[in-house]
Amino acid sequence: MTAQDALNRSYEIRTYGCQMNVHDSERLSGLLEDAGYVRAPVDADGDADVVVFNTCAVRENADNKLYGNLGRLAPMKTRRPGMQIAVGGCLAQKDRDTIVRRAPWVDVVFGTHNIGKLPVLLERSRIEGEAQVEIAESLEAFPSTLPTRRESAYAAWVSISVGCNNTCTFCIVPALRGKEKDRRPGDILAEIEALVDEGVSEITLLGQNVNAYGSDIGDREAFSKLLRACGKIEGLERVRFTSPHPRDFTDDVIAAMAETPNVMPQLHMPMQSGSDTVLKAMRRSYRQERFLGIIDKVRAAIPHAAISTDIIVGFPGETEEDFQQTMHAVREARFAQAFTFQYSKRPGTPAATMEGQVPKEVVQERYMRLSALQEEISWAENKTQVGRTVDVMVAEGEGRKDGATHRLSGRAPDSRLVHFTKPDTEVRPGDVVTVEITYAAPHHLLAEGPAVAVRRTRSGDAWEKRNTTAAAKPAGVMLGLPGIGAPEPAAAGGCGCD
């Protein structure tokens, strides 16, 4: 489709799942705008000319959520000739023709490997008057070469690899994203430098198994070298990464984190279970002792690091004794935050057919016990922050009550969420405010006193420029894409499979 053909046609993207999907949606936005589409207003509610679902296949209810949303759009499409619906992402890669069979009003189905084809497939469907299903079996081009419409002026995702070489029995992602494919270090650093030139001051390196970076290019220390290279980029203030795998978390990575000033004191590393028996059944290549040993090494090198994790409760065969081992590991690790999931059977994974599926009521009861323990630990860990002075990068959309409380919100270097009293001077997203923590809750910190200092930044300038320009245009905000301020560690493996 030419830009002229698409001129004034609006689009909306609804994103589900992990940060990889969020970043893919930025690329989909860039592709559509490059083809001449404009973003639908924030209140479009399915009233756009093109609605794109970027799906996740990890959770059990992913299918129901997609088909429920597609069903709600069917009458709108009937009333509006020319409206198009596209489905992409992991669920599209998995279900393929099933989507069109169950929802015949869908116009385009595309996979994780060929997101660059979306504008062409939309045009082909419009001309031929029938659904276009195109699922590539392998990566056609590294997605970072595609146009990208980034959602934040000050914080950005940067993919360093796609795919995964692990074979975890609960995870379907390697089958959908393929084997690991690494980018060249020079290409990654060139992208980061370009982002910094545009005003970005925080980047998060993304990979399905981010610290395995280098396995595809034959350098086992490539990831630690990349972290150190990021430390040499002038103007880059904060570097994060997600999600690493304990198997590949080597001492050189810990040293690079500790010795590179702009690598933040934050780590999200999925444990999944504290039971050696369950870890073996999950086909995870480490055991509890190895995992806790990594935590000890990180804390020895970076004492103030905030460490978070992912945990699956109720994996097939998990006994009460196994669960108690997970509770023990959580007590020992003292995670700042844990993203806990009840085991969800996914067709196509080895775990789905394993014996010893745990009854739902047992899984729920264990999940509640684990959540209560982690809530207690998170609160205690956050209380240790009271009295500390921290630099908070102001973010958009982090504090839902900021308007009513006259506060602003952002992330501390360790990624803890901080709500703070709005300073008398103007503060923009991307600027940095130094505050003293006065109160701790389990999931956030408060700084109720006056700001210690306010630093206006190039990122704040970039945010102001972008919003001044946007105010002069009629385009609204894409619906469905999670806000991207300083990227959260939440479900950082996203897929819960790292």
XYZ file of C-alpha atoms in Angstrom:
498
model
C 0.000 0.000 0.000
C 1.312 3.440 -0.843
C 1.198 6.271 1.655
C -1.384 7.964 -0.566
C -3.645 4.875 -0.508
C -3.554 4.728 3.303
C -3.777 8.481 3.859
C -6.103 9.330 6.744
C -6.933 5.667 7.454
C -6.647 5.232 11.218
C -5.140 2.330 13.120
C -5.265 0.970 16.640
C -2.964 -1.681 18.147
C -3.905 -3.799 21.136
C -0.900 -5.460 22.734
C -0.790 -8.450 25.066
C 2.137 -10.187 26.716
C 5.772 -9.411 27.277
C 8.099 -6.528 26.481
C 9.073 -8.258 23.239
C 5.464 -7.836 22.115
C 5.358 -4.240 23.325
C 8.463 -3.452 21.285
C 7.033 -5.323 18.276
C 3.971 -3.080 18.540
C 6.225 -0.041 18.331
C 7.501 -1.486 15.061
C 3.989 -2.194 13.807
C 3.106 1.430 14.532
C 6.184 2.580 12.648
C 5.315 0.380 9.656
C 1.728 1.605 9.489
C 2.653 5.262 9.852
C 5.374 4.801 7.247
C 2.612 3.505 4.965
C 0.477 6.590 5.599
C -1.872 5.464 8.382
C -2.572 7.704 11.381
C -3.128 6.606 14.958
C -6.715 6.495 16.162
C -7.823 8.722 19.043
C -7.460 7.261 22.523
C -11.224 6.782 22.804
C -11.560 4.974 19.463
C -12.674 1.732 21.190
C -12.442 -0.374 18.052
C -13.672 2.401 15.786
C -10.394 2.617 13.845
C -10.133 1.675 10.181
C -7.542 -0.980 11.058
C -7.430 -2.806 14.406
C -4.347 -4.943 15.054
C -4.111 -7.516 17.847
C -0.530 -8.335 18.851
C -1.093 -11.516 20.820
C 0.557 -13.656 23.484
C 0.247 -17.456 23.676
C 1.742 -18.093 27.107
C -1.247 -17.944 29.425
C -4.111 -20.408 29.329
C -6.798 -17.801 28.698
C -4.954 -16.107 25.821
C -7.190 -17.773 23.233
C -10.424 -16.858 25.021
C -9.315 -13.258 25.436
C -8.506 -12.913 21.740
C -11.692 -14.511 20.419
C -13.803 -12.555 22.899
C -12.329 -9.289 21.651
C -12.665 -10.350 18.021
C -16.311 -11.196 18.655
C -16.986 -7.721 20.028
C -15.542 -6.187 16.865
C -17.595 -8.323 14.448
C -20.741 -6.122 14.503
C -18.615 -2.978 14.139
C -16.992 -4.447 11.057
C -20.416 -5.299 9.606
C -21.539 -1.694 10.053
C -18.322 -0.255 8.620
C -17.382 -1.532 5.163
C -13.639 -1.222 4.654
C -12.711 -1.779 8.284
C -9.916 -4.346 8.640
C -8.804 -6.577 11.513
C -5.342 -8.125 11.756
C -4.005 -10.652 14.260
C -0.278 -11.102 14.836
C 2.106 -12.247 17.550
C 2.688 -15.587 19.246
C -0.918 -16.817 19.212
C -1.125 -16.076 15.486
C 2.109 -18.000 14.925
C 0.631 -20.950 16.850
C -2.978 -21.026 15.610
C -2.569 -19.857 12.000
C -5.640 -20.939 10.002
C -7.613 -21.607 13.184
C -8.074 -17.876 13.726
C -9.759 -17.302 10.365
C -11.895 -20.406 10.840
C -13.141 -19.275 14.250
C -13.342 -15.584 13.326
C -13.896 -15.402 9.539
C -14.208 -11.599 9.695
C -10.453 -11.326 10.383
C -8.611 -9.946 7.330
C -4.950 -10.655 8.098
C -3.047 -13.181 10.197
C 0.742 -12.760 10.429
C 3.400 -14.332 12.611
C 6.275 -13.329 14.844
C 8.830 -13.630 12.039
C 7.177 -11.440 9.407
C 5.682 -8.407 11.120
C 7.191 -6.279 8.360
C 4.586 -7.671 5.938
C 1.555 -6.163 7.725
C 0.942 -3.153 5.401
C 1.307 -5.357 2.302
C -1.038 -8.016 3.687
C -3.661 -5.398 4.573
C -3.557 -4.026 1.046
C -3.667 -7.496 -0.516
C -6.688 -8.409 1.605
C -8.434 -5.170 0.619
C -7.852 -5.764 -3.098
C -8.575 -9.507 -3.175
C -11.474 -9.358 -0.718
C -10.327 -12.357 1.314
C -8.277 -13.119 4.392
C -4.512 -13.210 4.073
C -2.674 -15.695 6.301
C 1.093 -15.523 6.098
C 3.241 -17.198 8.740
C 6.990 -17.303 8.152
C 8.777 -20.274 9.707
C 11.992 -18.371 10.350
C 13.115 -14.786 10.805
C 13.104 -12.891 7.515
C 15.014 -9.837 8.773
C 16.013 -8.708 12.248
C 13.021 -6.592 13.320
C 15.163 -3.666 14.461
C 15.706 -2.848 10.792
C 11.988 -1.959 10.534
C 10.522 1.533 11.059
C 9.717 2.081 14.744
C 7.267 4.496 16.341
C 8.631 4.606 19.895
C 6.182 5.331 22.658
C 8.605 7.156 24.931
C 10.904 10.073 24.254
C 13.184 9.232 27.172
C 13.229 5.424 27.659
C 13.545 2.817 24.923
C 13.657 -0.919 24.332
C 16.563 -2.240 22.273
C 16.425 -5.847 21.054
C 19.770 -7.618 21.073
C 18.441 -11.048 20.112
C 15.272 -12.886 19.207
C 14.333 -16.495 19.838
C 15.507 -18.951 22.469
C 17.634 -22.127 22.502
C 16.193 -23.485 25.755
C 13.700 -26.343 25.933
C 11.767 -25.602 29.146
C 8.900 -28.072 29.290
C 6.280 -25.460 30.233
C 7.179 -22.947 27.522
C 5.863 -22.690 23.986
C 7.821 -19.566 23.070
C 10.876 -21.218 21.422
C 8.497 -22.992 19.039
C 6.914 -19.656 18.140
C 9.920 -17.320 18.179
C 12.466 -19.821 16.871
C 16.102 -20.423 17.749
C 18.179 -17.576 19.151
C 19.417 -15.078 16.595
C 21.843 -12.411 17.792
C 22.406 -8.949 16.376
C 25.875 -7.698 15.657
C 27.231 -5.654 18.595
C 28.011 -2.722 16.291
C 24.400 -2.584 15.102
C 23.109 -2.607 18.682
C 25.457 0.168 19.805
C 24.662 2.227 16.698
C 20.948 2.013 17.519
C 21.575 3.036 21.137
C 23.751 5.971 20.075
C 21.052 7.125 17.642
C 18.447 6.915 20.403
C 20.644 8.940 22.775
C 21.101 11.558 20.044
C 17.291 11.811 19.918
C 17.111 12.437 23.676
C 16.702 8.946 25.149
C 18.581 8.541 28.433
C 17.462 5.055 29.496
C 17.539 1.862 27.454
C 16.500 -1.686 28.270
C 18.276 -4.453 26.379
C 15.763 -7.102 25.326
C 16.150 -10.776 24.588
C 14.105 -13.893 25.220
C 17.191 -15.077 27.084
C 19.135 -11.840 27.110
C 22.370 -12.952 28.758
C 22.770 -15.877 26.360
C 23.654 -13.172 23.854
C 26.790 -14.234 22.027
C 25.928 -17.924 21.608
C 24.891 -17.242 18.024
C 28.037 -15.256 17.242
C 30.491 -17.468 19.114
C 31.480 -15.215 22.018
C 30.559 -16.378 25.530
C 31.418 -13.001 27.044
C 29.583 -10.948 24.441
C 26.869 -9.828 26.851
C 29.229 -8.493 29.515
C 31.222 -6.754 26.779
C 28.017 -5.180 25.497
C 27.165 -3.868 28.980
C 30.617 -2.320 29.301
C 30.335 -0.773 25.826
C 27.032 0.822 26.855
C 28.919 2.435 29.729
C 31.029 4.372 27.224
C 28.090 6.020 25.425
C 27.984 9.664 26.455
C 24.531 10.816 27.509
C 23.233 7.309 28.270
C 22.320 7.479 31.959
C 20.537 4.208 32.646
C 20.994 0.716 31.218
C 18.751 -2.216 32.140
C 18.234 -5.663 30.636
C 15.593 -8.369 30.712
C 15.347 -11.267 31.163
C 18.481 -13.280 31.945
C 18.605 -17.020 32.541
C 20.471 -18.383 35.596
C 22.311 -20.871 33.368
C 24.106 -18.070 31.535
C 24.515 -15.686 34.458
C 28.293 -15.778 34.695
C 30.749 -13.900 36.898
C 31.822 -11.619 34.044
C 28.220 -10.337 33.783
C 28.119 -9.598 37.518
C 31.444 -7.763 37.259
C 30.230 -5.728 34.278
C 27.084 -4.744 36.180
C 29.075 -3.677 39.231
C 31.799 -1.836 37.328
C 29.716 -0.008 34.699
C 28.221 3.106 36.336
C 25.193 3.454 34.073
C 24.127 -0.197 34.439
C 21.417 0.041 37.062
C 21.459 -1.910 40.368
C 18.472 -3.991 39.358
C 18.108 -7.602 38.261
C 15.070 -9.586 37.160
C 16.006 -13.271 37.011
C 13.289 -15.947 36.766
C 13.669 -18.713 39.340
C 10.409 -20.521 38.387
C 10.695 -22.995 41.290
C 12.829 -23.587 44.347
C 12.506 -27.364 44.120
C 15.336 -29.246 42.441
C 12.883 -31.982 41.470
C 10.524 -29.536 39.797
C 13.384 -27.639 38.140
C 14.563 -30.912 36.618
C 11.029 -31.660 35.364
C 10.872 -28.132 33.947
C 14.144 -28.875 32.149
C 15.822 -25.919 33.839
C 19.607 -26.312 33.887
C 20.258 -25.035 37.442
C 19.199 -26.013 40.939
C 18.248 -24.029 44.035
C 21.797 -23.856 45.391
C 23.136 -22.484 42.110
C 20.353 -19.890 41.893
C 20.794 -18.646 45.454
C 24.563 -18.574 44.906
C 24.070 -16.144 42.008
C 21.883 -13.949 44.222
C 24.608 -13.907 46.891
C 27.271 -12.958 44.328
C 25.139 -10.129 42.925
C 24.477 -8.730 46.398
C 28.150 -8.958 47.324
C 29.108 -6.982 44.224
C 26.080 -4.633 44.205
C 24.799 -4.342 47.800
C 21.800 -2.134 46.966
C 20.583 -4.194 44.010
C 16.841 -4.823 43.837
C 16.265 -8.366 42.618
C 12.960 -9.649 41.249
C 11.883 -12.975 39.805
C 9.182 -15.105 38.182
C 7.757 -18.184 39.939
C 5.351 -20.839 38.679
C 3.146 -22.535 41.290
C 1.569 -25.925 40.717
C 3.784 -27.353 37.981
C 2.831 -30.984 37.227
C 4.129 -33.308 39.929
C 4.757 -30.501 42.451
C 4.267 -31.872 45.967
C 3.809 -29.921 49.176
C 7.475 -30.647 49.941
C 8.456 -29.193 46.555
C 6.356 -26.123 47.243
C 8.012 -25.684 50.638
C 11.368 -25.628 48.854
C 10.084 -22.713 46.763
C 8.940 -20.936 49.941
C 12.402 -21.548 51.449
C 14.142 -20.132 48.366
C 11.941 -17.028 48.476
C 12.778 -16.469 52.142
C 16.495 -16.859 51.404
C 16.533 -14.700 48.258
C 14.387 -11.898 49.726
C 13.217 -10.657 46.350
C 12.147 -7.042 46.113
C 9.327 -8.313 43.929
C 8.137 -11.655 42.560
C 5.736 -12.228 39.702
C 3.934 -15.425 40.624
C 1.884 -17.478 38.184
C -0.379 -20.453 38.602
C 0.784 -23.156 36.212
C -1.115 -22.879 32.940
C -1.286 -25.891 30.631
C -0.325 -24.960 27.076
C -1.063 -27.399 24.248
C 2.103 -28.297 22.391
C 4.373 -28.222 25.443
C 5.744 -31.386 27.125
C 4.350 -30.297 30.504
C 0.795 -30.292 29.150
C 0.783 -34.096 28.972
C 2.826 -34.829 32.082
C 1.362 -36.992 34.813
C 0.616 -35.441 38.185
C -1.334 -32.370 37.082
C -2.015 -30.531 40.335
C -5.696 -29.844 41.172
C -6.671 -26.225 40.656
C -7.793 -25.732 44.256
C -4.388 -26.928 45.508
C -2.579 -24.616 43.091
C -4.730 -21.689 44.192
C -4.096 -22.327 47.887
C -0.322 -22.554 47.350
C -0.394 -19.443 45.188
C -2.097 -17.495 47.978
C 0.474 -18.639 50.543
C 3.373 -17.694 48.279
C 1.838 -14.313 47.441
C 1.342 -13.531 51.129
C 4.954 -14.424 51.911
C 6.331 -12.338 49.065
C 4.091 -9.389 50.021
C 5.581 -9.504 53.514
C 9.136 -9.646 52.146
C 8.545 -6.893 49.570
C 7.221 -4.593 52.260
C 10.145 -5.323 54.587
C 12.662 -4.769 51.766
C 10.998 -1.503 50.776
C 11.101 -0.283 54.387
C 14.904 -0.440 54.193
C 14.677 2.352 51.637
C 13.115 4.859 54.064
C 15.570 7.677 54.710
C 17.547 7.063 51.516
C 18.004 9.822 48.971
C 17.398 8.614 45.421
C 17.354 10.047 41.898
C 13.961 9.453 40.318
C 13.499 9.632 36.559
C 10.041 11.111 36.067
C 7.751 8.879 34.006
C 4.398 9.081 32.280
C 1.556 6.869 33.405
C 3.267 5.381 36.455
C 1.088 7.071 39.071
C -2.623 6.664 38.399
C -3.537 8.892 41.350
C -0.945 11.605 40.705
C -3.528 14.160 39.615
C -5.545 13.790 42.807
C -2.545 13.599 45.141
C -0.525 16.403 43.474
C 2.370 14.029 43.087
C 4.617 12.855 40.278
C 5.968 9.345 39.825
C 8.995 7.634 38.390
C 11.619 4.970 38.880
C 14.616 4.968 41.194
C 17.870 3.533 39.795
C 16.911 0.096 41.196
C 13.566 0.404 39.351
C 11.465 0.778 42.487
C 8.385 2.907 41.838
C 8.500 6.232 43.717
C 5.630 8.696 44.131
C 6.872 12.110 45.234
C 5.543 15.571 46.019
C 5.356 17.722 42.927
C 8.151 20.339 43.046
C 7.403 24.034 42.644
C 9.537 24.152 39.500
C 8.374 22.636 36.207
C 9.224 18.956 35.859
C 8.795 16.933 32.684
C 8.899 13.191 32.003
C 12.550 12.308 31.468
C 13.774 14.873 33.988
C 15.435 13.655 37.199
C 14.239 14.650 40.672
C 16.273 13.841 43.780
C 14.046 12.973 46.758
C 14.248 11.459 50.242
C 12.098 8.376 50.809
C 9.715 8.873 53.744
C 7.331 5.909 53.537
C 7.290 2.395 52.102
C 4.418 0.236 50.896
C 4.844 -3.289 49.473
C 4.792 -2.118 45.857
C 5.866 1.540 45.947
C 7.750 4.183 47.880
C 6.681 7.704 48.885
C 8.764 10.877 49.164
C 6.459 13.340 50.891
C 8.932 16.126 51.593
C 10.224 18.819 49.238
C 12.512 17.740 46.414
C 16.217 17.806 47.232
C 17.072 18.759 43.631
C 15.536 18.950 40.158
C 17.638 18.308 37.051
C 16.237 19.211 33.667
C 17.538 16.799 31.061
C 17.885 16.309 27.329
C 15.237 13.603 27.704
C 12.843 16.118 29.208
C 13.600 18.433 26.291
C 12.843 15.575 23.870
C 9.562 14.806 25.629
C 8.562 18.471 25.525
C 9.442 18.768 21.839
C 7.519 15.608 20.940
C 4.414 16.693 22.830
C 4.507 20.232 21.491
C 4.655 18.802 17.979
C 1.925 16.233 18.710
C -0.389 18.926 20.081
C -0.380 20.553 16.662
C -1.564 17.318 14.998
C -5.000 15.649 15.148
C -3.581 12.179 15.891
C -4.416 10.604 19.233
C -2.847 7.819 21.227
C -2.742 4.175 20.289
C -5.181 2.143 22.351
C -4.088 -0.997 24.065
C -0.316 -0.548 24.149
C 0.987 -0.457 27.721
C 2.506 2.879 28.651
C 6.232 2.926 28.391
C 7.973 5.165 30.835
C 11.012 3.698 32.458
C 10.430 0.075 31.464
C 9.287 -2.035 34.408
C 10.803 -5.362 35.289
C 7.263 -6.734 35.499
C 7.010 -10.080 33.759
C 10.281 -9.081 32.321
C 10.652 -12.457 30.817
C 7.165 -11.571 29.911
C 6.567 -15.019 28.760
C 7.525 -16.221 32.205
C 9.801 -18.648 30.460
C 13.297 -17.279 30.820
